[in-house]
mmCIF file with all atom_site columns, C-alpha atoms in Angstrom:
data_model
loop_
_atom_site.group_PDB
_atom_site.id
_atom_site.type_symbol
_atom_site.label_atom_id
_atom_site.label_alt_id
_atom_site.label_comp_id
_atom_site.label_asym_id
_atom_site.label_entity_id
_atom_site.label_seq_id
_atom_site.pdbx_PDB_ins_code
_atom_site.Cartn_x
_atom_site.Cartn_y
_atom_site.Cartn_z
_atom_site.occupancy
_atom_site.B_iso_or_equiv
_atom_site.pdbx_formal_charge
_atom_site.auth_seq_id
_atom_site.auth_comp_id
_atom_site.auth_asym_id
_atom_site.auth_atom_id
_atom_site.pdbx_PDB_model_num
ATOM 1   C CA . UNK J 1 1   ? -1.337  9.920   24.284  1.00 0.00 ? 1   UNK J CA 1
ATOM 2   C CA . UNK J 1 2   ? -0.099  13.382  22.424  1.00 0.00 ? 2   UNK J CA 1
ATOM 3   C CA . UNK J 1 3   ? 1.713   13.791  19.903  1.00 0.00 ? 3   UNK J CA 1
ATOM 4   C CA . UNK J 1 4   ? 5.239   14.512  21.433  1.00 0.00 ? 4   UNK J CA 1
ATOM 5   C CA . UNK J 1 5   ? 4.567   10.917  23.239  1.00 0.00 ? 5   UNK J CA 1
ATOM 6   C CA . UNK J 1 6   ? 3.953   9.395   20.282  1.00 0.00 ? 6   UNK J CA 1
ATOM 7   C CA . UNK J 1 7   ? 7.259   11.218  18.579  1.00 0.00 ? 7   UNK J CA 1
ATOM 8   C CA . UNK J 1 8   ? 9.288   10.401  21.628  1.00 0.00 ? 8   UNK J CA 1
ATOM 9   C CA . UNK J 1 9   ? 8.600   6.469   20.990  1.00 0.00 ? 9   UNK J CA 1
ATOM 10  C CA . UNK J 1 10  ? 9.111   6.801   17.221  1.00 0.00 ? 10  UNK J CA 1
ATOM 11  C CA . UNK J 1 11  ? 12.474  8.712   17.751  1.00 0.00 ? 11  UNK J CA 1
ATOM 12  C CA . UNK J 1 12  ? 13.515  6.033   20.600  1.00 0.00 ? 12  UNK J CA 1
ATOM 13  C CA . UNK J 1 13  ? 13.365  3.636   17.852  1.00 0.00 ? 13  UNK J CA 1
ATOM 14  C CA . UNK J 1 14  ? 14.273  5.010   15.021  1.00 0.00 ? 14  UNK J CA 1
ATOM 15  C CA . UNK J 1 15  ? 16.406  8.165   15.750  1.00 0.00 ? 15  UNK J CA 1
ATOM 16  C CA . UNK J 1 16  ? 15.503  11.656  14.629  1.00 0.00 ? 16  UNK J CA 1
ATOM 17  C CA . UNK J 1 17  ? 17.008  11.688  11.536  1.00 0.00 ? 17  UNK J CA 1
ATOM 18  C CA . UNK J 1 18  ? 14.821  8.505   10.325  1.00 0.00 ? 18  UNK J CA 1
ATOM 19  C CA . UNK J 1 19  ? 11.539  9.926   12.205  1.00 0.00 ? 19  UNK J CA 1
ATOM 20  C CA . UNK J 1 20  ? 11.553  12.982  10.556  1.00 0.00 ? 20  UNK J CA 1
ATOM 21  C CA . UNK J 1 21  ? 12.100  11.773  7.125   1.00 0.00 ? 21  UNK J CA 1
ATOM 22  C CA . UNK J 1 22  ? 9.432   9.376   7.251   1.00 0.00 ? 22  UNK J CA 1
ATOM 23  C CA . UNK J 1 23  ? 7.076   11.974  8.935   1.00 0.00 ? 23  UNK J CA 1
ATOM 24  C CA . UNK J 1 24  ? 7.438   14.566  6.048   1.00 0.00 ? 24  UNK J CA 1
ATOM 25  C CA . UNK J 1 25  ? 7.355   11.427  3.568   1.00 0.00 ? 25  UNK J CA 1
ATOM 26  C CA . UNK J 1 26  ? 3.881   10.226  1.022   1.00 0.00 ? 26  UNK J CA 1
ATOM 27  C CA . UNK J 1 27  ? 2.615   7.269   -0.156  1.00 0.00 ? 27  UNK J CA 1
ATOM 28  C CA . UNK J 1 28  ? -0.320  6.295   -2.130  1.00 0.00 ? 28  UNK J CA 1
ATOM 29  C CA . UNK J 1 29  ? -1.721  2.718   -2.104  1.00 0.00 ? 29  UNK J CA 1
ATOM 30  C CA . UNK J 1 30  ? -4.145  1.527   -5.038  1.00 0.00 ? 30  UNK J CA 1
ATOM 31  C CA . UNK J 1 31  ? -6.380  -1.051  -4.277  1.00 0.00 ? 31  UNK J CA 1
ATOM 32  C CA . UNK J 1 32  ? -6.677  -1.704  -0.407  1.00 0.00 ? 32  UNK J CA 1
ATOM 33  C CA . UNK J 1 33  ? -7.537  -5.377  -0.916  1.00 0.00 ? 33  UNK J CA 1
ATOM 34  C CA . UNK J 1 34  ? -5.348  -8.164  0.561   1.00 0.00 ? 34  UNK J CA 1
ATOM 35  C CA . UNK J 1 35  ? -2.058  -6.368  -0.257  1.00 0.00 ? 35  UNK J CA 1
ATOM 36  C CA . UNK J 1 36  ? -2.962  -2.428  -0.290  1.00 0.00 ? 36  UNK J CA 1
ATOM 37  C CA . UNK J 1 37  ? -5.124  -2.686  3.046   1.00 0.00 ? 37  UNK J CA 1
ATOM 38  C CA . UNK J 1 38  ? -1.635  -4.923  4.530   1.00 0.00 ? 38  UNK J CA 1
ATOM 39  C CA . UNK J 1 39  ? 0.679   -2.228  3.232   1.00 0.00 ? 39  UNK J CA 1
ATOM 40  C CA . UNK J 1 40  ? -0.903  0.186   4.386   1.00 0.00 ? 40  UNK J CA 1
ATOM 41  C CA . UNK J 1 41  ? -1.104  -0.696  7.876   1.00 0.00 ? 41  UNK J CA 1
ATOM 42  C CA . UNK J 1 42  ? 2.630   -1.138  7.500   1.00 0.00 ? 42  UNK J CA 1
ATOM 43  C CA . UNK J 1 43  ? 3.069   1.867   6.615   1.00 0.00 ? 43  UNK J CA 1
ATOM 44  C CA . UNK J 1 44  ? 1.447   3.516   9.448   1.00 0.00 ? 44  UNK J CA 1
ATOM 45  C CA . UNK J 1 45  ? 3.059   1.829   12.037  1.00 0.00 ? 45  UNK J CA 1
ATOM 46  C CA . UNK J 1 46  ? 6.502   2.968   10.295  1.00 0.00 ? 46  UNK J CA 1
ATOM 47  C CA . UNK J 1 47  ? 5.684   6.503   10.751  1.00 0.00 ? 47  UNK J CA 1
ATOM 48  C CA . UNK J 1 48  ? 5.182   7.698   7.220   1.00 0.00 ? 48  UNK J CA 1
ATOM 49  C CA . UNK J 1 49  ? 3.274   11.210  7.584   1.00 0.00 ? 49  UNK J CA 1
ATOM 50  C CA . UNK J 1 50  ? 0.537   10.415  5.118   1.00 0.00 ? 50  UNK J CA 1
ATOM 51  C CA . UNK J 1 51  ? -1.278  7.457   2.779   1.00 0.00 ? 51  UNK J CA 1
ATOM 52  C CA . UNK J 1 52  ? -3.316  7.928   -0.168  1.00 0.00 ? 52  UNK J CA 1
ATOM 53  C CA . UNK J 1 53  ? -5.888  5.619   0.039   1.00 0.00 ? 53  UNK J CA 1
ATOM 54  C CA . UNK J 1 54  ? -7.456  4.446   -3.109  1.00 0.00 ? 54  UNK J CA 1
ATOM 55  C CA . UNK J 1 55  ? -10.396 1.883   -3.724  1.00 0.00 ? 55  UNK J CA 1
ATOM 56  C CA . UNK J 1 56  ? -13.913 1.658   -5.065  1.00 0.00 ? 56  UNK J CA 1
ATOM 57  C CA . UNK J 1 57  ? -15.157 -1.339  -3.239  1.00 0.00 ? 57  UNK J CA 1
ATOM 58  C CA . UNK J 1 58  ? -16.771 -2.287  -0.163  1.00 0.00 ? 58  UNK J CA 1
ATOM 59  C CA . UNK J 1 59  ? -16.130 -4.753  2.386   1.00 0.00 ? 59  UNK J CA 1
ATOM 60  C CA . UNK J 1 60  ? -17.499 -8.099  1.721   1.00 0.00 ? 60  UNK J CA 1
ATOM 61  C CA . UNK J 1 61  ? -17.122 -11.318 4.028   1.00 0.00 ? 61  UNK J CA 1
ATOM 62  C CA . UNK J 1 62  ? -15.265 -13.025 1.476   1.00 0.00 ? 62  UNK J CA 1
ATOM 63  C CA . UNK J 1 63  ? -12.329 -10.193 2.084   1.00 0.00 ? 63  UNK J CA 1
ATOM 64  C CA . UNK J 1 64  ? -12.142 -11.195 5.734   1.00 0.00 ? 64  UNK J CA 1
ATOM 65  C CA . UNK J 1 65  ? -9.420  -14.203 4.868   1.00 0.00 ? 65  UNK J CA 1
ATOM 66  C CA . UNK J 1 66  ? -7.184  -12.272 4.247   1.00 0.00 ? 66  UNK J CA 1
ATOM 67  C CA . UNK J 1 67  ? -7.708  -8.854  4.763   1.00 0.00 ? 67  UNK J CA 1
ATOM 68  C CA . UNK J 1 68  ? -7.410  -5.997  7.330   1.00 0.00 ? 68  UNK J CA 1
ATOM 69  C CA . UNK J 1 69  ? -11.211 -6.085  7.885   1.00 0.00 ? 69  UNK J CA 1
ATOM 70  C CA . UNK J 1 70  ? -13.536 -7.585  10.648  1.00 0.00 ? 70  UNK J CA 1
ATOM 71  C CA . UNK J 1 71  ? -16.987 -8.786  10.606  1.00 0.00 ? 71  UNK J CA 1
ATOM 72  C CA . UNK J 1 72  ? -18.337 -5.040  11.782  1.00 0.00 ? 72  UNK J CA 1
ATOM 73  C CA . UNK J 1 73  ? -17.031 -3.530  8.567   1.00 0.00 ? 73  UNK J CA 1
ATOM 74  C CA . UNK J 1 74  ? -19.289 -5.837  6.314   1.00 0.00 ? 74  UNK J CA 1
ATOM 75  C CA . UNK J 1 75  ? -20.767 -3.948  3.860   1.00 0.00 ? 75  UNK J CA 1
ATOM 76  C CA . UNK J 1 76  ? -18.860 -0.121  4.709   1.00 0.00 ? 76  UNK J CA 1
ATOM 77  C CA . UNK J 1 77  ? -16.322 1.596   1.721   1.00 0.00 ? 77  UNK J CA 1
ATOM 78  C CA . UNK J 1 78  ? -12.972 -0.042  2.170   1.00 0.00 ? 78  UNK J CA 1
ATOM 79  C CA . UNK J 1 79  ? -11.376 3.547   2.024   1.00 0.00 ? 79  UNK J CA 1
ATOM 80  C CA . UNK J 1 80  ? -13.563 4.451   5.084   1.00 0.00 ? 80  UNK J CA 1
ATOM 81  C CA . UNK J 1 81  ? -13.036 1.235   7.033   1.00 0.00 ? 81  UNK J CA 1
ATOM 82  C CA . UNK J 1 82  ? -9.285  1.388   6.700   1.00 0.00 ? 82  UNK J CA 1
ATOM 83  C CA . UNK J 1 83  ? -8.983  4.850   7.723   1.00 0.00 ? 83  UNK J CA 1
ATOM 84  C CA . UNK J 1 84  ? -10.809 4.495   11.224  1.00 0.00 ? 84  UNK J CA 1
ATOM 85  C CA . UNK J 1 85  ? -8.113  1.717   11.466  1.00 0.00 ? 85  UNK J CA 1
ATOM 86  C CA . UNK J 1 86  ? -5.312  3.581   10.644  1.00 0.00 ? 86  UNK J CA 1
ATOM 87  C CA . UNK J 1 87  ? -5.972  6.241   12.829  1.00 0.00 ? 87  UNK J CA 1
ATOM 88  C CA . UNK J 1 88  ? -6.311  3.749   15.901  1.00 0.00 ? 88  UNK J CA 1
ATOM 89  C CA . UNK J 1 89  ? -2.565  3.040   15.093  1.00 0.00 ? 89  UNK J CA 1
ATOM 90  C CA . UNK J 1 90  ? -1.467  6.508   14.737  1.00 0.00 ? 90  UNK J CA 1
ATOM 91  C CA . UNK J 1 91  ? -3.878  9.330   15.425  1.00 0.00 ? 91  UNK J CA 1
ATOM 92  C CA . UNK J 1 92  ? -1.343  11.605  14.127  1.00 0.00 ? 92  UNK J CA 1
ATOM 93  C CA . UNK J 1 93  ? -1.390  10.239  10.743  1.00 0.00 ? 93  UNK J CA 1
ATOM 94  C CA . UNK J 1 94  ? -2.515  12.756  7.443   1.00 0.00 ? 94  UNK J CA 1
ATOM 95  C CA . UNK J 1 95  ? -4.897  10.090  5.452   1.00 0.00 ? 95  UNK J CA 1
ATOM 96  C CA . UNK J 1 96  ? -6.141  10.748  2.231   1.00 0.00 ? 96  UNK J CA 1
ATOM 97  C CA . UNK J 1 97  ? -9.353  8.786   0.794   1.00 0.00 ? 97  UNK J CA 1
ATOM 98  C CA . UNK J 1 98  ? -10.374 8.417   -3.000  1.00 0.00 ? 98  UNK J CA 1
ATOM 99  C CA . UNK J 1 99  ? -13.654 6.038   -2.821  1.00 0.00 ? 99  UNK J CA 1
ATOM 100 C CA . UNK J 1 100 ? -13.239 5.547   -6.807  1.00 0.00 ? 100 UNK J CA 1
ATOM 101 C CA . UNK J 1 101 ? -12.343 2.877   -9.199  1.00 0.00 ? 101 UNK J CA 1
ATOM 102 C CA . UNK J 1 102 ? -8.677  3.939   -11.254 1.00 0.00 ? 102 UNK J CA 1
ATOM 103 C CA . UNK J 1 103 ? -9.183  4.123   -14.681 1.00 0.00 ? 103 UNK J CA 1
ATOM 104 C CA . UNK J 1 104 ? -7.099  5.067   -17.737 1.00 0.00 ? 104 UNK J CA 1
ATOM 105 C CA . UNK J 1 105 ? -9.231  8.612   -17.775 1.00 0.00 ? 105 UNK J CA 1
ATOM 106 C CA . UNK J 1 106 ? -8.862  9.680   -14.162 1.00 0.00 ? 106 UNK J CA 1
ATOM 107 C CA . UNK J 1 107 ? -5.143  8.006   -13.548 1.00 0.00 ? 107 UNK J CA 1
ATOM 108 C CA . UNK J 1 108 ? -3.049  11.010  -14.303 1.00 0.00 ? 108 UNK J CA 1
ATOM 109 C CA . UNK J 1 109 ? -5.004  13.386  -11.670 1.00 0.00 ? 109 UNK J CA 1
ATOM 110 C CA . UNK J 1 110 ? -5.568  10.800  -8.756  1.00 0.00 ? 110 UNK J CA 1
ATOM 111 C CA . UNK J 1 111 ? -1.783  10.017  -9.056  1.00 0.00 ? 111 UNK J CA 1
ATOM 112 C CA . UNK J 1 112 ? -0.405  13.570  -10.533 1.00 0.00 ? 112 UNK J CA 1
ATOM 113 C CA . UNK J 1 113 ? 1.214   14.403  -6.484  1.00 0.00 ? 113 UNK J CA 1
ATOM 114 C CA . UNK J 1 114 ? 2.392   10.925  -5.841  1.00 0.00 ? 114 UNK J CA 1
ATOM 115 C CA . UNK J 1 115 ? 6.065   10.042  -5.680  1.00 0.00 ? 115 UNK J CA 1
ATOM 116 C CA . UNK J 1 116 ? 5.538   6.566   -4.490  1.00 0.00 ? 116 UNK J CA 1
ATOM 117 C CA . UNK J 1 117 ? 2.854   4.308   -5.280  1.00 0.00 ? 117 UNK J CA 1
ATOM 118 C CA . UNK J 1 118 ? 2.266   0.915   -4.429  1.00 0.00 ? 118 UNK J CA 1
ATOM 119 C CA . UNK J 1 119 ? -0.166  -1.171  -7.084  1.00 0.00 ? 119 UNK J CA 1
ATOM 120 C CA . UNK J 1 120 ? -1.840  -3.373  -4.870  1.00 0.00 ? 120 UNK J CA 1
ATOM 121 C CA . UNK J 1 121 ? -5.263  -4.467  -7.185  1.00 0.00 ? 121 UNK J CA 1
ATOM 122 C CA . UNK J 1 122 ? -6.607  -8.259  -7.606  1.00 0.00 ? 122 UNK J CA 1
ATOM 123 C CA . UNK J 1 123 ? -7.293  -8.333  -11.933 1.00 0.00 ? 123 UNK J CA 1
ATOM 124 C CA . UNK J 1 124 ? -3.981  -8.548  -14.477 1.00 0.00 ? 124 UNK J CA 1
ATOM 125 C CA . UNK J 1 125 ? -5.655  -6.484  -16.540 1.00 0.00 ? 125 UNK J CA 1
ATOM 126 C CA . UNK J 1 126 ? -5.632  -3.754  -13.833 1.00 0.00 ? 126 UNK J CA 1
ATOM 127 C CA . UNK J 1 127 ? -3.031  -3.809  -12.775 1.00 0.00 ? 127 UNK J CA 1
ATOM 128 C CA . UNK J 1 128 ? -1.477  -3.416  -16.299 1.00 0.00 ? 128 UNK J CA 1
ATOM 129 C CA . UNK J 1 129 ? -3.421  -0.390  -16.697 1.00 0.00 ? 129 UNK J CA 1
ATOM 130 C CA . UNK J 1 130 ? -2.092  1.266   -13.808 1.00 0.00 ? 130 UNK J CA 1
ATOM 131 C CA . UNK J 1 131 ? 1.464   0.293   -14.089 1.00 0.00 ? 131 UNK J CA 1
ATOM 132 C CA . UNK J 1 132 ? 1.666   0.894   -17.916 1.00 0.00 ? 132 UNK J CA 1
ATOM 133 C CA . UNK J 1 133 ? -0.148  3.879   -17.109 1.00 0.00 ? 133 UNK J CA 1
ATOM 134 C CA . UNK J 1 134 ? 2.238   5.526   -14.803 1.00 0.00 ? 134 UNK J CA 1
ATOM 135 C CA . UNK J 1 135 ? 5.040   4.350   -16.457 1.00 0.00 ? 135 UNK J CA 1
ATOM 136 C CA . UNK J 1 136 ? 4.059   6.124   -19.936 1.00 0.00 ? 136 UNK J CA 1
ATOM 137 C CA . UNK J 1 137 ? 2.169   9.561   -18.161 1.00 0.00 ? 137 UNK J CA 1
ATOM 138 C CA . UNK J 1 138 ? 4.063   9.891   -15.052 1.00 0.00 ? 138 UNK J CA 1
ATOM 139 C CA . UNK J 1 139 ? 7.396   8.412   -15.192 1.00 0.00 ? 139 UNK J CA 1
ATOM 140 C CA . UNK J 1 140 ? 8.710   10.430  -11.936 1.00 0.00 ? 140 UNK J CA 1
ATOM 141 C CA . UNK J 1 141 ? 6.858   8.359   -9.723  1.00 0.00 ? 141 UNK J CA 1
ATOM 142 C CA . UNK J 1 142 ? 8.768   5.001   -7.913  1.00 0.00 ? 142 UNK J CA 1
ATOM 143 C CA . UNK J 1 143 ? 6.169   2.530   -8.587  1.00 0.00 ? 143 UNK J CA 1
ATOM 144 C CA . UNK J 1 144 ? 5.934   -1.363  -6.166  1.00 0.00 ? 144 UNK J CA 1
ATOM 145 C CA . UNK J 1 145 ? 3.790   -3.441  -7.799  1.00 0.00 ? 145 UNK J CA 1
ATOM 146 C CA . UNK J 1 146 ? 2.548   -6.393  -6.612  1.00 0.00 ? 146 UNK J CA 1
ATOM 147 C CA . UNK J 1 147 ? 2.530   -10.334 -8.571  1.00 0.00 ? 147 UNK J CA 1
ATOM 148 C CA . UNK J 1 148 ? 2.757   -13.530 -7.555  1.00 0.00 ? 148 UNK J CA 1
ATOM 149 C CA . UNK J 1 149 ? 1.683   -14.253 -4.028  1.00 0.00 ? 149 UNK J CA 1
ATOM 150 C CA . UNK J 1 150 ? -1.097  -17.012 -4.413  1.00 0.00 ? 150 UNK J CA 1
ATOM 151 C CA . UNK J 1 151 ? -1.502  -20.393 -2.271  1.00 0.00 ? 151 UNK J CA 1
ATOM 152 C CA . UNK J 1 152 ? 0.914   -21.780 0.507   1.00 0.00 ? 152 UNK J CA 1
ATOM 153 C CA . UNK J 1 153 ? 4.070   -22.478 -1.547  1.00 0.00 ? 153 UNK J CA 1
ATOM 154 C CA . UNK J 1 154 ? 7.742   -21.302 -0.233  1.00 0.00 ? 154 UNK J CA 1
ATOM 155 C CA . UNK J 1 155 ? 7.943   -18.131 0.649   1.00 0.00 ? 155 UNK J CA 1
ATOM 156 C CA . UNK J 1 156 ? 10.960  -17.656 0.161   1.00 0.00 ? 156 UNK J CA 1
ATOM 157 C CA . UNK J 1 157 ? 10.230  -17.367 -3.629  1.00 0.00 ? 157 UNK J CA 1
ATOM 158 C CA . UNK J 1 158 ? 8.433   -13.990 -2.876  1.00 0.00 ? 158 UNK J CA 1
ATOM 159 C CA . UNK J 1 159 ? 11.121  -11.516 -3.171  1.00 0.00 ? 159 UNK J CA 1
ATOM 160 C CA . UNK J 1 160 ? 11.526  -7.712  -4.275  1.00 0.00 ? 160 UNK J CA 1
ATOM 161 C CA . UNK J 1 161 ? 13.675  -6.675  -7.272  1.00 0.00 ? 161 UNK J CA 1
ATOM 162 C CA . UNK J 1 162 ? 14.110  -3.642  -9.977  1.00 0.00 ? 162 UNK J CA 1
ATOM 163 C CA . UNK J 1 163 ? 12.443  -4.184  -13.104 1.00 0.00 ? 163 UNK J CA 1
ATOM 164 C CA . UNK J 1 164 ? 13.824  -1.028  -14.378 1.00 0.00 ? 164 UNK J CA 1
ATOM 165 C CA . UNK J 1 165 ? 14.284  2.645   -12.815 1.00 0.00 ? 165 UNK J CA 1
ATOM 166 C CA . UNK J 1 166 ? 11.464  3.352   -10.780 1.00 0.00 ? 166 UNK J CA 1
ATOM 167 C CA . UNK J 1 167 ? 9.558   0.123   -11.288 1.00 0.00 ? 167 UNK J CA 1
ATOM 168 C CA . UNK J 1 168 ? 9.788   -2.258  -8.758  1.00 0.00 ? 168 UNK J CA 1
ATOM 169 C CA . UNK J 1 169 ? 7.836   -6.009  -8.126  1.00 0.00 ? 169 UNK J CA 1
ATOM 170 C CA . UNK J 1 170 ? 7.027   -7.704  -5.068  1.00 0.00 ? 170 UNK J CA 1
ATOM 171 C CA . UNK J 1 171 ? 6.313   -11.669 -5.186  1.00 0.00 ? 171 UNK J CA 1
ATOM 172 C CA . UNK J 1 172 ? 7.009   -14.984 -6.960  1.00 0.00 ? 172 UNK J CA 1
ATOM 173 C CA . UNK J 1 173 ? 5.908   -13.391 -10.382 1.00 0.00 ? 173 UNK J CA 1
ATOM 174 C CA . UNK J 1 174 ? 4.160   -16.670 -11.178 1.00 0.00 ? 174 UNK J CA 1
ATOM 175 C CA . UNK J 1 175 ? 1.420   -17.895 -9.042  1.00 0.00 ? 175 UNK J CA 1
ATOM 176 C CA . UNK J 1 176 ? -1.852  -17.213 -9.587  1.00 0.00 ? 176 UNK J CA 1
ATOM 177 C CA . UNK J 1 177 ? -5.491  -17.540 -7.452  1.00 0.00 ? 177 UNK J CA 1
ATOM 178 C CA . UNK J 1 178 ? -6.799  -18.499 -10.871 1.00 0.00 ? 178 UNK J CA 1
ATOM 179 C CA . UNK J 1 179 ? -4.884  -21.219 -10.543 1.00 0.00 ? 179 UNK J CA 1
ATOM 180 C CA . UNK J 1 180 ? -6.892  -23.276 -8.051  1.00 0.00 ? 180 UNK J CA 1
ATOM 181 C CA . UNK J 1 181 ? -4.172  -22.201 -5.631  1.00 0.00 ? 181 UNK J CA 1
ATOM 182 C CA . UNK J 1 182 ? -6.494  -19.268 -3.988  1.00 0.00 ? 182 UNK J CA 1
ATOM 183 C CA . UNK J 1 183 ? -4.852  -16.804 -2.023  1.00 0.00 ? 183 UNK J CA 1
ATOM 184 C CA . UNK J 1 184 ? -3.780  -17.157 1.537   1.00 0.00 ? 184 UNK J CA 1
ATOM 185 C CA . UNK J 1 185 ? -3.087  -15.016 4.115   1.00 0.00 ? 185 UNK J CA 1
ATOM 186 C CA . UNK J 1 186 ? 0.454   -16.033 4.650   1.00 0.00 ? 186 UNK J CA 1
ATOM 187 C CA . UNK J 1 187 ? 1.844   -15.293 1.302   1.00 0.00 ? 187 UNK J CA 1
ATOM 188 C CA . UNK J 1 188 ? -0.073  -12.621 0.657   1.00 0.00 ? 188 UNK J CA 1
ATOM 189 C CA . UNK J 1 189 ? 0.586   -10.566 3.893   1.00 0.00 ? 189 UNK J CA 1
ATOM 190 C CA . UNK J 1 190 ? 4.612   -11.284 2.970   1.00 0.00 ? 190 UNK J CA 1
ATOM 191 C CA . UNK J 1 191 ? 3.941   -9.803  -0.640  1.00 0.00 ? 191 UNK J CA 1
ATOM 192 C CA . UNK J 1 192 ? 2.438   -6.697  1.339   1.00 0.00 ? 192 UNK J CA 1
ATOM 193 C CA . UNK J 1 193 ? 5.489   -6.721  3.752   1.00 0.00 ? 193 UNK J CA 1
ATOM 194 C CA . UNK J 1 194 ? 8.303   -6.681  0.890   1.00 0.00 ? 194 UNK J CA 1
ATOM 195 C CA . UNK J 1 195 ? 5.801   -3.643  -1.200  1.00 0.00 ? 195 UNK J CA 1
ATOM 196 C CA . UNK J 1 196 ? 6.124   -1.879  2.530   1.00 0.00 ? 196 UNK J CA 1
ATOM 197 C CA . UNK J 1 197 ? 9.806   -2.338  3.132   1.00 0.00 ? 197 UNK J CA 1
ATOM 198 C CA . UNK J 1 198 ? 10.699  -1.294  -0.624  1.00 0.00 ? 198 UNK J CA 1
ATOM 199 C CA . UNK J 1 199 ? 8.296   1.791   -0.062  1.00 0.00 ? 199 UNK J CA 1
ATOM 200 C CA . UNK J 1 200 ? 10.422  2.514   2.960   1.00 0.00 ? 200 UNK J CA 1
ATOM 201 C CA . UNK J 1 201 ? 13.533  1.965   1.381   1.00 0.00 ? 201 UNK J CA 1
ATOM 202 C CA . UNK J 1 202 ? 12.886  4.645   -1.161  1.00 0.00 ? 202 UNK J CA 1
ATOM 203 C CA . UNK J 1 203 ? 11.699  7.070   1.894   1.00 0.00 ? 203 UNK J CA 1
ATOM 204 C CA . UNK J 1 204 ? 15.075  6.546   3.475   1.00 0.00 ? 204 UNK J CA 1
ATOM 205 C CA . UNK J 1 205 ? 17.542  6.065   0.287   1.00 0.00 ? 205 UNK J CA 1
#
């Protein structure tokens, strides 16, 4: 396959116009876990010209419930594994890997180019760091952040709205693995999908 091919079926689907825009278009993922490794996947398949790719961790089997991963990535950086992956999808995609855990002392320069960034960690008290953190220090970027999404409930409840200008959340805002609920594939791949879709929606808007 080139890469005219690969434009040709892109542009088929989407139109030129769409392509294009989504081609010259950036998004950075944080945590590539359950959501971020979903998401990002999504993403790639959509076109978008390049992903950030953000995560300390390695794969471990307890990931593979749930998460873009297979037994042969046991043990390999998350970053690494998901970027092979990605590039299976669409070899013409620009990825960019940070194998590092986000912190309140490094968050400003990992995320200083982003425009769009998808929170996608496991802890609370991560993933108020990061979204307090880009809201106070870098208020230009459009932040999806992801809560809510445990167990097999409705999931219909998981839905997408504005918290305020560029803050958006993806899920049920209310259910919790700590619960006893644990988290499932099924809701957890639809929280991805609705961080995806509002990450494309700001692409196109």
């Amino acid at each position: 396959m080139t890469e005219q091919e690969y434009k040709d079926i892109c542009v088929q689907r989407f139109g030129i116009e769409i392509y294009e825009r989504l081609k010259k278009s950036r998004v950075a993922i944080a945590g590539l876990g359950g959501l971020g490794s979903h998401i990002a996947v999504m993403l790639a398949r959509s076109c978008v010209g390049t992903l950030h790719l953000i995560d300390f961790d390695m794969v471990d089997i307890s990931n593979l419930n749930r998460q873009e991963y297979y037994v042969q990535h046991i043990g390999r950086p998350k970053t690494e594994c998901l970027k092979e992956k990605l590039t299976e999808i669409n070899p013409f995609i620009h990825i960019l890997t940070d194998n590092v855990r986000v912190t309140k002392e490094n968050l400003q320069e990992l995320f200083k180019d982003e425009t769009i960034v998808c929170e996608a960690f496991d802890r609370a008290d991560e993933k108020a760091m990061l979204v307090n953190g880009i809201l106070e220090r870098l208020p230009y970027i459009r932040l999806i952040s992801g809560s809510g999404m445990a167990g097999f409930g409705d999931a219909n409840e998981i839905r997408t709205r504005k918290v305020f200008q560029n803050f958006y959340l993806c899920g049920d805002e209310k259910t919790d693995s700590g619960d006893g609920a644990g988290l499932m594939a099924p809701r957890v791949c639809i929280c991805a999908g609705h961080q995806a879709n509002q990450a494309v929606q700001l692409i196109l808007q």
